[in-house]
Protein backbone atom coordinates (compact mmCIF):
# COMPACT_ATOMS: atom_id res chain seq x y z
CA UNK A 1 0.00 0.00 0.00
CA UNK A 2 1.30 3.43 -0.91
CA UNK A 3 1.40 6.78 0.85
CA UNK A 4 -1.61 8.96 -0.06
CA UNK A 5 -1.10 11.94 -2.31
CA UNK A 6 -1.31 15.41 -0.80
CA UNK A 7 -4.67 16.42 0.62
CA UNK A 8 -6.47 18.67 -1.88
CA UNK A 9 -8.95 20.65 0.24
CA UNK A 10 -10.93 22.04 -2.70
CA UNK A 11 -11.79 18.57 -4.02
CA UNK A 12 -12.64 16.40 -1.04
CA UNK A 13 -14.94 15.88 1.89
CA UNK A 14 -12.76 14.49 4.66
CA UNK A 15 -13.76 12.02 7.37
CA UNK A 16 -11.48 11.09 10.28
CA UNK A 17 -11.52 8.52 13.06
CA UNK A 18 -10.19 9.54 16.49
CA UNK A 19 -8.46 6.73 18.42
CA UNK A 20 -5.53 5.33 16.47
CA UNK A 21 -5.91 8.03 13.81
CA UNK A 22 -5.92 11.46 15.46
CA UNK A 23 -4.92 10.25 18.93
CA UNK A 24 -2.66 7.47 20.14
CA UNK A 25 -4.54 4.48 21.52
CA UNK A 26 -4.15 4.37 25.29
CA UNK A 27 -4.66 1.47 27.71
CA UNK A 28 -7.80 3.13 29.08
CA UNK A 29 -10.24 5.12 26.91
CA UNK A 30 -10.33 7.91 29.50
CA UNK A 31 -6.55 8.36 29.16
CA UNK A 32 -7.06 10.13 25.82
CA UNK A 33 -7.52 13.87 26.18
CA UNK A 34 -7.15 17.22 24.40
CA UNK A 35 -3.99 18.04 22.46
CA UNK A 36 -3.28 21.67 21.57
CA UNK A 37 -1.36 21.08 18.34
CA UNK A 38 -3.83 18.55 16.95
CA UNK A 39 -6.92 20.57 17.76
CA UNK A 40 -5.51 23.81 16.35
CA UNK A 41 -4.63 21.88 13.20
CA UNK A 42 -8.17 20.49 12.94
CA UNK A 43 -9.60 24.00 13.11
CA UNK A 44 -7.34 24.95 10.20
CA UNK A 45 -8.49 21.87 8.27
CA UNK A 46 -12.15 22.78 8.84
CA UNK A 47 -11.45 26.27 7.48
CA UNK A 48 -9.47 25.01 4.46
CA UNK A 49 -12.26 22.56 3.56
CA UNK A 50 -15.04 25.12 4.09
CA UNK A 51 -16.51 22.92 6.81
CA UNK A 52 -16.25 19.61 4.91
CA UNK A 53 -14.63 17.72 7.79
CA UNK A 54 -16.49 15.18 9.92
CA UNK A 55 -15.40 12.83 12.67
CA UNK A 56 -16.54 9.19 12.60
CA UNK A 57 -15.76 7.63 15.98
CA UNK A 58 -16.72 4.79 18.24
CA UNK A 59 -16.76 7.26 21.11
CA UNK A 60 -19.81 9.27 22.09
CA UNK A 61 -20.17 12.73 20.60
CA UNK A 62 -19.63 14.29 24.02
CA UNK A 63 -16.31 12.44 24.37
CA UNK A 64 -15.22 13.53 20.89
CA UNK A 65 -16.08 17.14 21.74
CA UNK A 66 -13.96 16.92 24.90
CA UNK A 67 -10.95 15.34 23.19
CA UNK A 68 -11.06 17.66 20.17
CA UNK A 69 -12.18 20.71 22.18
CA UNK A 70 -15.16 21.29 19.85
CA UNK A 71 -12.86 21.78 16.86
CA UNK A 72 -15.23 19.87 14.53
CA UNK A 73 -18.99 20.33 14.51
CA UNK A 74 -19.96 17.40 12.25
CA UNK A 75 -19.51 14.22 14.29
CA UNK A 76 -20.84 10.67 14.17
CA UNK A 77 -20.42 8.88 17.49
CA UNK A 78 -20.87 5.31 18.74
CA UNK A 79 -20.03 4.03 15.24
CA UNK A 80 -22.91 5.98 13.66
CA UNK A 81 -25.65 5.49 16.26
CA UNK A 82 -25.17 9.14 17.24
CA UNK A 83 -24.80 11.88 14.63
CA UNK A 84 -24.59 15.67 14.61
CA UNK A 85 -24.66 17.38 11.23
CA UNK A 86 -22.59 20.37 10.11
CA UNK A 87 -25.30 22.74 11.32
CA UNK A 88 -25.14 21.26 14.81
CA UNK A 89 -28.45 19.38 14.61
CA UNK A 90 -28.55 15.99 16.32
CA UNK A 91 -29.75 13.10 14.18
CA UNK A 92 -29.32 10.19 16.60
CA UNK A 93 -30.65 6.73 15.90
CA UNK A 94 -33.45 5.84 18.32
CA UNK A 95 -33.22 2.47 20.03
CA UNK A 96 -36.13 0.39 21.29
CA UNK A 97 -36.94 -0.41 24.91
CA UNK A 98 -36.07 -4.04 24.19
CA UNK A 99 -32.59 -3.06 23.06
CA UNK A 100 -32.10 -0.72 26.01
CA UNK A 101 -33.07 -3.47 28.44
CA UNK A 102 -30.69 -5.87 26.69
CA UNK A 103 -27.87 -3.34 27.07
CA UNK A 104 -28.65 -2.92 30.77
CA UNK A 105 -28.52 -6.69 31.26
CA UNK A 106 -25.30 -6.95 29.26
CA UNK A 107 -23.66 -4.28 31.42
CA UNK A 108 -24.49 -6.27 34.56
CA UNK A 109 -22.90 -9.42 33.12
CA UNK A 110 -19.85 -7.57 31.83
CA UNK A 111 -19.28 -5.70 35.08
CA UNK A 112 -19.17 -9.08 36.81
CA UNK A 113 -16.58 -10.20 34.26
CA UNK A 114 -14.47 -7.11 34.93
CA UNK A 115 -14.53 -7.87 38.64
CA UNK A 116 -13.15 -11.34 37.94
CA UNK A 117 -10.54 -10.36 35.36
CA UNK A 118 -8.10 -7.62 36.28
CA UNK A 119 -7.37 -5.30 33.36
CA UNK A 120 -10.75 -5.81 31.67
CA UNK A 121 -12.49 -2.44 31.38
CA UNK A 122 -16.17 -1.81 30.68
CA UNK A 123 -17.18 1.29 28.72
CA UNK A 124 -20.93 1.99 28.67
CA UNK A 125 -21.86 4.44 25.92
CA UNK A 126 -25.65 4.61 26.05
CA UNK A 127 -26.32 2.79 22.80
CA UNK A 128 -23.47 0.29 23.20
CA UNK A 129 -21.10 -1.18 25.75
CA UNK A 130 -17.46 -1.94 25.03
CA UNK A 131 -15.24 -4.50 26.75
CA UNK A 132 -11.58 -3.46 26.57
CA UNK A 133 -8.93 -6.05 27.33
CA UNK A 134 -5.77 -4.28 26.14
CA UNK A 135 -4.43 -4.41 29.71
CA UNK A 136 -5.09 -8.16 29.89
CA UNK A 137 -4.79 -9.78 26.43
CA UNK A 138 -5.05 -13.24 27.99
CA UNK A 139 -8.70 -12.49 28.78
CA UNK A 140 -9.57 -12.39 25.07
CA UNK A 141 -11.09 -15.88 24.86
CA UNK A 142 -13.34 -15.29 27.85
CA UNK A 143 -14.38 -11.83 26.63
CA UNK A 144 -15.25 -13.15 23.18
CA UNK A 145 -17.12 -16.17 24.53
CA UNK A 146 -19.28 -14.06 26.84
CA UNK A 147 -20.00 -11.27 24.35
CA UNK A 148 -20.79 -13.75 21.56
CA UNK A 149 -23.21 -15.56 23.85
CA UNK A 150 -24.94 -12.30 24.75
CA UNK A 151 -25.22 -11.30 21.09
CA UNK A 152 -26.66 -14.69 20.13
CA UNK A 153 -29.34 -14.46 22.81
CA UNK A 154 -30.34 -10.81 22.55
CA UNK A 155 -31.14 -8.13 19.95
CA UNK A 156 -27.62 -6.70 20.33
CA UNK A 157 -24.94 -6.86 17.65
CA UNK A 158 -21.32 -7.76 18.39
CA UNK A 159 -18.64 -5.56 16.84
CA UNK A 160 -14.97 -6.47 17.24
CA UNK A 161 -12.08 -4.02 17.21
CA UNK A 162 -8.48 -3.74 18.38
CA UNK A 163 -8.61 -5.62 21.72
CA UNK A 164 -12.18 -4.53 22.30
CA UNK A 165 -15.48 -6.33 21.90
CA UNK A 166 -18.51 -4.07 21.68
CA UNK A 167 -22.16 -4.97 22.08
CA UNK A 168 -24.25 -2.35 20.33
CA UNK A 169 -27.75 -1.57 19.27
CA UNK A 170 -28.48 -2.66 15.71
CA UNK A 171 -28.52 0.35 13.41
CA UNK A 172 -26.24 2.63 11.40
CA UNK A 173 -22.49 2.02 11.19
CA UNK A 174 -19.68 4.36 10.19
CA UNK A 175 -20.35 3.69 6.51
CA UNK A 176 -23.98 4.73 6.91
CA UNK A 177 -22.85 7.87 8.74
CA UNK A 178 -20.46 8.77 5.92
CA UNK A 179 -23.23 8.29 3.34
CA UNK A 180 -25.59 10.46 5.38
CA UNK A 181 -23.06 13.29 5.59
CA UNK A 182 -22.38 13.02 1.85
CA UNK A 183 -26.06 13.71 1.18
CA UNK A 184 -25.89 16.95 3.15
CA UNK A 185 -24.40 20.41 2.80
CA UNK A 186 -21.46 21.09 2.78
CA UNK A 187 -20.18 17.56 2.02
CA UNK A 188 -22.24 16.69 -1.04
CA UNK A 189 -20.69 16.93 -4.48
CA UNK A 190 -17.10 16.29 -3.38
CA UNK A 191 -14.95 13.16 -3.20
CA UNK A 192 -15.14 11.38 0.17
CA UNK A 193 -11.87 10.43 1.87
CA UNK A 194 -11.91 8.49 5.12
CA UNK A 195 -8.90 7.95 7.39
CA UNK A 196 -9.13 5.21 10.03
CA UNK A 197 -7.19 2.40 11.65
CA UNK A 198 -9.48 -0.31 13.01
CA UNK A 199 -11.65 -3.14 11.71
CA UNK A 200 -14.64 -1.03 12.73
CA UNK A 201 -13.57 1.49 10.07
CA UNK A 202 -13.97 -0.91 7.15
CA UNK A 203 -17.63 0.06 6.64
CA UNK A 204 -16.56 3.66 6.08
CA UNK A 205 -13.68 2.68 3.77
CA UNK A 206 -16.15 0.76 1.61
CA UNK A 207 -18.68 3.60 1.64
CA UNK A 208 -16.03 6.08 0.52
CA UNK A 209 -15.09 3.81 -2.39
CA UNK A 210 -18.74 3.32 -3.37
CA UNK A 211 -19.15 7.10 -3.57
CA UNK A 212 -16.09 7.60 -5.76
CA UNK A 213 -13.52 8.27 -3.07
CA UNK A 214 -11.02 6.22 -1.11
CA UNK A 215 -9.82 5.20 2.32
CA UNK A 216 -6.50 5.65 4.09
CA UNK A 217 -5.51 2.95 6.59
CA UNK A 218 -3.47 4.03 9.61
CA UNK A 219 -1.03 1.48 11.02
CA UNK A 220 0.43 -1.82 9.80
CA UNK A 221 -0.62 -3.28 6.47
CA UNK A 222 -3.55 -5.71 6.54
CA UNK A 223 -6.41 -6.77 4.33
CA UNK A 224 -8.58 -3.70 3.91
CA UNK A 225 -10.83 -1.76 1.56
CA UNK A 226 -8.55 1.27 1.98
CA UNK A 227 -6.35 2.21 -0.97
CA UNK A 228 -3.56 4.07 0.82
CA UNK A 229 -1.75 3.80 4.15
CA UNK A 230 -0.12 6.05 6.73
CA UNK A 231 2.05 4.37 9.37
CA UNK A 232 0.86 6.12 12.53
CA UNK A 233 -0.92 9.06 14.16
CA UNK A 234 2.07 11.37 13.69
CA UNK A 235 2.01 10.68 9.95
CA UNK A 236 -1.72 11.51 9.80
CA UNK A 237 -1.13 14.87 11.46
CA UNK A 238 1.81 15.58 9.15
CA UNK A 239 -0.35 14.70 6.11
CA UNK A 240 -3.07 17.08 7.29
CA UNK A 241 -0.52 19.80 8.04
CA UNK A 242 1.04 19.45 4.60
CA UNK A 243 -2.31 19.70 2.85
CA UNK A 244 -3.39 22.78 4.77
CA UNK A 245 -0.01 24.49 4.37
CA UNK A 246 -0.01 24.12 0.59
CA UNK A 247 -3.65 25.20 0.37
CA UNK A 248 -2.83 28.44 2.15
GROMACS .gro file of C-alpha atoms in nm, residues 8-223:
model
  216
    8UNK     CA    1  -0.647   1.867  -0.188
    9UNK     CA    2  -0.895   2.065   0.024
   10UNK     CA    3  -1.093   2.204  -0.270
   11UNK     CA    4  -1.179   1.857  -0.402
   12UNK     CA    5  -1.264   1.640  -0.104
   13UNK     CA    6  -1.494   1.588   0.189
   14UNK     CA    7  -1.276   1.449   0.466
   15UNK     CA    8  -1.376   1.202   0.737
   16UNK     CA    9  -1.148   1.109   1.028
   17UNK     CA   10  -1.152   0.852   1.306
   18UNK     CA   11  -1.019   0.954   1.649
   19UNK     CA   12  -0.846   0.673   1.842
   20UNK     CA   13  -0.553   0.533   1.647
   21UNK     CA   14  -0.591   0.803   1.381
   22UNK     CA   15  -0.592   1.146   1.546
   23UNK     CA   16  -0.492   1.025   1.893
   24UNK     CA   17  -0.266   0.747   2.014
   25UNK     CA   18  -0.454   0.448   2.152
   26UNK     CA   19  -0.415   0.437   2.529
   27UNK     CA   20  -0.466   0.147   2.771
   28UNK     CA   21  -0.780   0.313   2.908
   29UNK     CA   22  -1.024   0.512   2.691
   30UNK     CA   23  -1.033   0.791   2.950
   31UNK     CA   24  -0.655   0.836   2.916
   32UNK     CA   25  -0.706   1.013   2.582
   33UNK     CA   26  -0.752   1.387   2.618
   34UNK     CA   27  -0.715   1.722   2.440
   35UNK     CA   28  -0.399   1.804   2.246
   36UNK     CA   29  -0.328   2.167   2.157
   37UNK     CA   30  -0.136   2.108   1.834
   38UNK     CA   31  -0.383   1.855   1.695
   39UNK     CA   32  -0.692   2.057   1.776
   40UNK     CA   33  -0.551   2.381   1.635
   41UNK     CA   34  -0.463   2.188   1.320
   42UNK     CA   35  -0.817   2.049   1.294
   43UNK     CA   36  -0.960   2.400   1.311
   44UNK     CA   37  -0.734   2.495   1.020
   45UNK     CA   38  -0.849   2.187   0.827
   46UNK     CA   39  -1.215   2.278   0.884
   47UNK     CA   40  -1.145   2.627   0.748
   48UNK     CA   41  -0.947   2.501   0.446
   49UNK     CA   42  -1.226   2.256   0.356
   50UNK     CA   43  -1.504   2.512   0.409
   51UNK     CA   44  -1.651   2.292   0.681
   52UNK     CA   45  -1.625   1.961   0.491
   53UNK     CA   46  -1.463   1.772   0.779
   54UNK     CA   47  -1.649   1.518   0.992
   55UNK     CA   48  -1.540   1.283   1.267
   56UNK     CA   49  -1.654   0.919   1.260
   57UNK     CA   50  -1.576   0.763   1.598
   58UNK     CA   51  -1.672   0.479   1.824
   59UNK     CA   52  -1.676   0.726   2.111
   60UNK     CA   53  -1.981   0.927   2.209
   61UNK     CA   54  -2.017   1.273   2.060
   62UNK     CA   55  -1.963   1.429   2.402
   63UNK     CA   56  -1.631   1.244   2.437
   64UNK     CA   57  -1.522   1.353   2.089
   65UNK     CA   58  -1.608   1.714   2.174
   66UNK     CA   59  -1.396   1.692   2.490
   67UNK     CA   60  -1.095   1.534   2.319
   68UNK     CA   61  -1.106   1.766   2.017
   69UNK     CA   62  -1.218   2.071   2.218
   70UNK     CA   63  -1.516   2.129   1.985
   71UNK     CA   64  -1.286   2.178   1.686
   72UNK     CA   65  -1.523   1.987   1.453
   73UNK     CA   66  -1.899   2.033   1.451
   74UNK     CA   67  -1.996   1.740   1.225
   75UNK     CA   68  -1.951   1.422   1.429
   76UNK     CA   69  -2.084   1.067   1.417
   77UNK     CA   70  -2.042   0.888   1.749
   78UNK     CA   71  -2.087   0.531   1.874
   79UNK     CA   72  -2.003   0.403   1.524
   80UNK     CA   73  -2.291   0.598   1.366
   81UNK     CA   74  -2.565   0.549   1.626
   82UNK     CA   75  -2.517   0.914   1.724
   83UNK     CA   76  -2.480   1.188   1.463
   84UNK     CA   77  -2.459   1.567   1.461
   85UNK     CA   78  -2.466   1.738   1.123
   86UNK     CA   79  -2.259   2.037   1.011
   87UNK     CA   80  -2.530   2.274   1.132
   88UNK     CA   81  -2.514   2.126   1.481
   89UNK     CA   82  -2.845   1.938   1.461
   90UNK     CA   83  -2.855   1.599   1.632
   91UNK     CA   84  -2.975   1.310   1.418
   92UNK     CA   85  -2.932   1.019   1.660
   93UNK     CA   86  -3.065   0.673   1.590
   94UNK     CA   87  -3.345   0.584   1.832
   95UNK     CA   88  -3.322   0.247   2.003
   96UNK     CA   89  -3.613   0.039   2.129
   97UNK     CA   90  -3.694  -0.041   2.491
   98UNK     CA   91  -3.607  -0.404   2.419
   99UNK     CA   92  -3.259  -0.306   2.306
  100UNK     CA   93  -3.210  -0.072   2.601
  101UNK     CA   94  -3.307  -0.347   2.844
  102UNK     CA   95  -3.069  -0.587   2.669
  103UNK     CA   96  -2.787  -0.334   2.707
  104UNK     CA   97  -2.865  -0.292   3.077
  105UNK     CA   98  -2.852  -0.669   3.126
  106UNK     CA   99  -2.530  -0.695   2.926
  107UNK     CA  100  -2.366  -0.428   3.142
  108UNK     CA  101  -2.449  -0.627   3.456
  109UNK     CA  102  -2.290  -0.942   3.312
  110UNK     CA  103  -1.985  -0.757   3.183
  111UNK     CA  104  -1.928  -0.570   3.508
  112UNK     CA  105  -1.917  -0.908   3.681
  113UNK     CA  106  -1.658  -1.020   3.426
  114UNK     CA  107  -1.447  -0.711   3.493
  115UNK     CA  108  -1.453  -0.787   3.864
  116UNK     CA  109  -1.315  -1.134   3.794
  117UNK     CA  110  -1.054  -1.036   3.536
  118UNK     CA  111  -0.810  -0.762   3.628
  119UNK     CA  112  -0.737  -0.530   3.336
  120UNK     CA  113  -1.075  -0.581   3.167
  121UNK     CA  114  -1.249  -0.244   3.138
  122UNK     CA  115  -1.617  -0.181   3.068
  123UNK     CA  116  -1.718   0.129   2.872
  124UNK     CA  117  -2.093   0.199   2.867
  125UNK     CA  118  -2.186   0.444   2.592
  126UNK     CA  119  -2.565   0.461   2.605
  127UNK     CA  120  -2.632   0.279   2.280
  128UNK     CA  121  -2.347   0.029   2.320
  129UNK     CA  122  -2.110  -0.118   2.575
  130UNK     CA  123  -1.746  -0.194   2.503
  131UNK     CA  124  -1.524  -0.450   2.675
  132UNK     CA  125  -1.158  -0.346   2.657
  133UNK     CA  126  -0.893  -0.605   2.733
  134UNK     CA  127  -0.577  -0.428   2.614
  135UNK     CA  128  -0.443  -0.441   2.971
  136UNK     CA  129  -0.509  -0.816   2.989
  137UNK     CA  130  -0.479  -0.978   2.643
  138UNK     CA  131  -0.505  -1.324   2.799
  139UNK     CA  132  -0.870  -1.249   2.878
  140UNK     CA  133  -0.957  -1.239   2.507
  141UNK     CA  134  -1.109  -1.588   2.486
  142UNK     CA  135  -1.334  -1.529   2.785
  143UNK     CA  136  -1.438  -1.183   2.663
  144UNK     CA  137  -1.525  -1.315   2.318
  145UNK     CA  138  -1.712  -1.617   2.453
  146UNK     CA  139  -1.928  -1.406   2.684
  147UNK     CA  140  -2.000  -1.127   2.435
  148UNK     CA  141  -2.079  -1.375   2.156
  149UNK     CA  142  -2.321  -1.556   2.385
  150UNK     CA  143  -2.494  -1.230   2.475
  151UNK     CA  144  -2.522  -1.130   2.109
  152UNK     CA  145  -2.666  -1.469   2.013
  153UNK     CA  146  -2.934  -1.446   2.281
  154UNK     CA  147  -3.034  -1.081   2.255
  155UNK     CA  148  -3.114  -0.813   1.995
  156UNK     CA  149  -2.762  -0.670   2.033
  157UNK     CA  150  -2.494  -0.686   1.765
  158UNK     CA  151  -2.132  -0.776   1.839
  159UNK     CA  152  -1.864  -0.556   1.684
  160UNK     CA  153  -1.497  -0.647   1.724
  161UNK     CA  154  -1.208  -0.402   1.721
  162UNK     CA  155  -0.848  -0.374   1.838
  163UNK     CA  156  -0.861  -0.562   2.172
  164UNK     CA  157  -1.218  -0.453   2.230
  165UNK     CA  158  -1.548  -0.633   2.190
  166UNK     CA  159  -1.851  -0.407   2.168
  167UNK     CA  160  -2.216  -0.497   2.208
  168UNK     CA  161  -2.425  -0.235   2.033
  169UNK     CA  162  -2.775  -0.157   1.927
  170UNK     CA  163  -2.848  -0.266   1.571
  171UNK     CA  164  -2.852   0.035   1.341
  172UNK     CA  165  -2.624   0.263   1.140
  173UNK     CA  166  -2.249   0.202   1.119
  174UNK     CA  167  -1.968   0.436   1.019
  175UNK     CA  168  -2.035   0.369   0.651
  176UNK     CA  169  -2.398   0.473   0.691
  177UNK     CA  170  -2.285   0.787   0.874
  178UNK     CA  171  -2.046   0.877   0.592
  179UNK     CA  172  -2.323   0.829   0.334
  180UNK     CA  173  -2.559   1.046   0.538
  181UNK     CA  174  -2.306   1.329   0.559
  182UNK     CA  175  -2.238   1.302   0.185
  183UNK     CA  176  -2.606   1.371   0.118
  184UNK     CA  177  -2.589   1.695   0.315
  185UNK     CA  178  -2.440   2.041   0.280
  186UNK     CA  179  -2.146   2.109   0.278
  187UNK     CA  180  -2.018   1.756   0.202
  188UNK     CA  181  -2.224   1.669  -0.104
  189UNK     CA  182  -2.069   1.693  -0.448
  190UNK     CA  183  -1.710   1.629  -0.338
  191UNK     CA  184  -1.495   1.316  -0.320
  192UNK     CA  185  -1.514   1.138   0.017
  193UNK     CA  186  -1.187   1.043   0.187
  194UNK     CA  187  -1.191   0.849   0.512
  195UNK     CA  188  -0.890   0.795   0.739
  196UNK     CA  189  -0.913   0.521   1.003
  197UNK     CA  190  -0.719   0.240   1.165
  198UNK     CA  191  -0.948  -0.031   1.301
  199UNK     CA  192  -1.165  -0.314   1.171
  200UNK     CA  193  -1.464  -0.103   1.273
  201UNK     CA  194  -1.357   0.149   1.007
  202UNK     CA  195  -1.397  -0.091   0.715
  203UNK     CA  196  -1.763   0.006   0.664
  204UNK     CA  197  -1.656   0.366   0.608
  205UNK     CA  198  -1.368   0.268   0.377
  206UNK     CA  199  -1.615   0.076   0.161
  207UNK     CA  200  -1.868   0.360   0.164
  208UNK     CA  201  -1.603   0.608   0.052
  209UNK     CA  202  -1.509   0.381  -0.239
  210UNK     CA  203  -1.874   0.332  -0.337
  211UNK     CA  204  -1.915   0.710  -0.357
  212UNK     CA  205  -1.609   0.760  -0.576
  213UNK     CA  206  -1.352   0.827  -0.307
  214UNK     CA  207  -1.102   0.622  -0.111
  215UNK     CA  208  -0.982   0.520   0.232
  216UNK     CA  209  -0.650   0.565   0.409
  217UNK     CA  210  -0.551   0.295   0.659
  218UNK     CA  211  -0.347   0.403   0.961
  219UNK     CA  212  -0.103   0.148   1.102
  220UNK     CA  213   0.043  -0.182   0.980
  221UNK     CA  214  -0.062  -0.328   0.647
  222UNK     CA  215  -0.355  -0.571   0.654
  223UNK     CA  216  -0.641  -0.677   0.433
   0.00000   0.00000   0.00000
